[in-house]
Amino acid sequence: RVDEALSVNPDIVSTACPFCLVMLTDSVNGKKNDGKAKESIQVVDVAQLLLDSVKTPIDPAGETETTSEPEPEPVK
């Protein structure tokens, strides 16, 4: 399976199965050691990809954006 995945030259290989995650990680690391896979490839859980896709990006300058939303009206 790893050979199939690496044939498309991915940056990330992902799975939702915890057992497969371990097996893919071990196999990709072996391919890296043999020079058959690029060092930057990552093996991650699908949930991690989802989390990364919904995170708010951090400003590289360290500045936080301030959004001025109107204050709610007090209840009378």
Tab-separated table of C-alpha atoms in Angstrom:
chain	number	residue	atom	x	y	z
A	1	ARG	CA	0.000	0.000	0.000
A	2	VAL	CA	2.822	2.408	0.768
A	3	ASP	CA	4.299	1.880	-2.693
A	4	GLU	CA	0.907	2.780	-4.175
A	5	ALA	CA	0.658	5.889	-2.003
A	6	LEU	CA	4.204	7.022	-2.751
A	7	SER	CA	3.708	6.543	-6.505
A	8	VAL	CA	1.765	9.839	-6.635
A	9	ASN	CA	4.520	11.751	-4.777
A	10	PRO	CA	2.380	12.972	-1.853
A	11	ASP	CA	3.347	15.364	0.919
A	12	ILE	CA	0.992	13.612	3.336
A	13	VAL	CA	-0.303	10.048	3.655
A	14	SER	CA	-3.414	9.808	5.807
A	15	THR	CA	-5.610	7.115	7.320
A	16	ALA	CA	-8.451	6.860	9.820
A	17	CYS	CA	-7.383	3.448	11.159
A	18	PRO	CA	-5.041	3.510	14.194
A	19	PHE	CA	-3.461	0.179	13.233
A	20	CYS	CA	-2.908	1.357	9.648
A	21	LEU	CA	-1.396	4.599	10.955
A	22	VAL	CA	1.286	2.625	12.788
A	23	MET	CA	1.928	0.321	9.823
A	24	LEU	CA	2.073	3.186	7.307
A	25	THR	CA	4.361	5.226	9.550
A	26	ASP	CA	6.775	2.324	9.954
A	27	SER	CA	6.782	1.597	6.235
A	28	VAL	CA	7.215	5.237	5.189
A	29	ASN	CA	10.087	5.617	7.656
A	30	GLY	CA	11.702	2.533	6.131
A	31	LYS	CA	11.319	4.016	2.653
A	32	LYS	CA	12.854	7.274	3.893
A	33	ASN	CA	15.832	5.378	5.305
A	34	ASP	CA	16.287	3.578	1.964
A	35	GLY	CA	16.102	6.885	0.077
A	36	LYS	CA	12.910	5.837	-1.715
A	37	ALA	CA	10.713	8.532	-0.140
A	38	LYS	CA	11.290	12.213	0.447
A	39	GLU	CA	12.180	13.195	4.001
A	40	SER	CA	9.339	15.730	4.239
A	41	ILE	CA	6.500	13.206	3.805
A	42	GLN	CA	4.170	12.897	6.796
A	43	VAL	CA	1.809	10.136	7.893
A	44	VAL	CA	-1.137	11.548	9.827
A	45	ASP	CA	-4.593	10.633	11.030
A	46	VAL	CA	-7.532	12.009	9.050
A	47	ALA	CA	-8.762	13.716	12.231
A	48	GLN	CA	-5.485	15.666	12.377
A	49	LEU	CA	-6.011	16.855	8.796
A	50	LEU	CA	-9.502	17.999	9.717
A	51	LEU	CA	-8.251	19.828	12.794
A	52	ASP	CA	-5.530	21.565	10.776
A	53	SER	CA	-8.083	22.636	8.168
A	54	VAL	CA	-10.309	24.429	10.682
A	55	LYS	CA	-7.655	26.080	12.842
A	56	THR	CA	-7.420	29.843	12.644
A	57	PRO	CA	-4.066	30.753	11.111
A	58	ILE	CA	-1.652	32.556	13.396
A	59	ASP	CA	-0.259	35.811	12.096
A	60	PRO	CA	3.482	35.262	11.464
A	61	ALA	CA	4.247	38.747	12.772
A	62	GLY	CA	2.760	37.759	16.109
A	63	GLU	CA	0.013	40.324	15.871
A	64	THR	CA	-3.500	39.298	16.726
A	65	GLU	CA	-6.335	40.589	14.674
A	66	THR	CA	-8.797	42.669	16.592
A	67	THR	CA	-12.313	42.517	15.343
A	68	SER	CA	-14.602	45.108	16.767
A	69	GLU	CA	-17.964	43.501	17.153
A	70	PRO	CA	-20.727	45.548	18.688
A	71	GLU	CA	-21.412	44.877	22.336
A	72	PRO	CA	-24.722	43.165	22.996
A	73	GLU	CA	-27.520	45.331	24.342
A	74	PRO	CA	-28.182	44.800	28.053
A	75	VAL	CA	-31.406	42.958	28.799
A	76	LYS	CA	-33.956	45.154	30.596
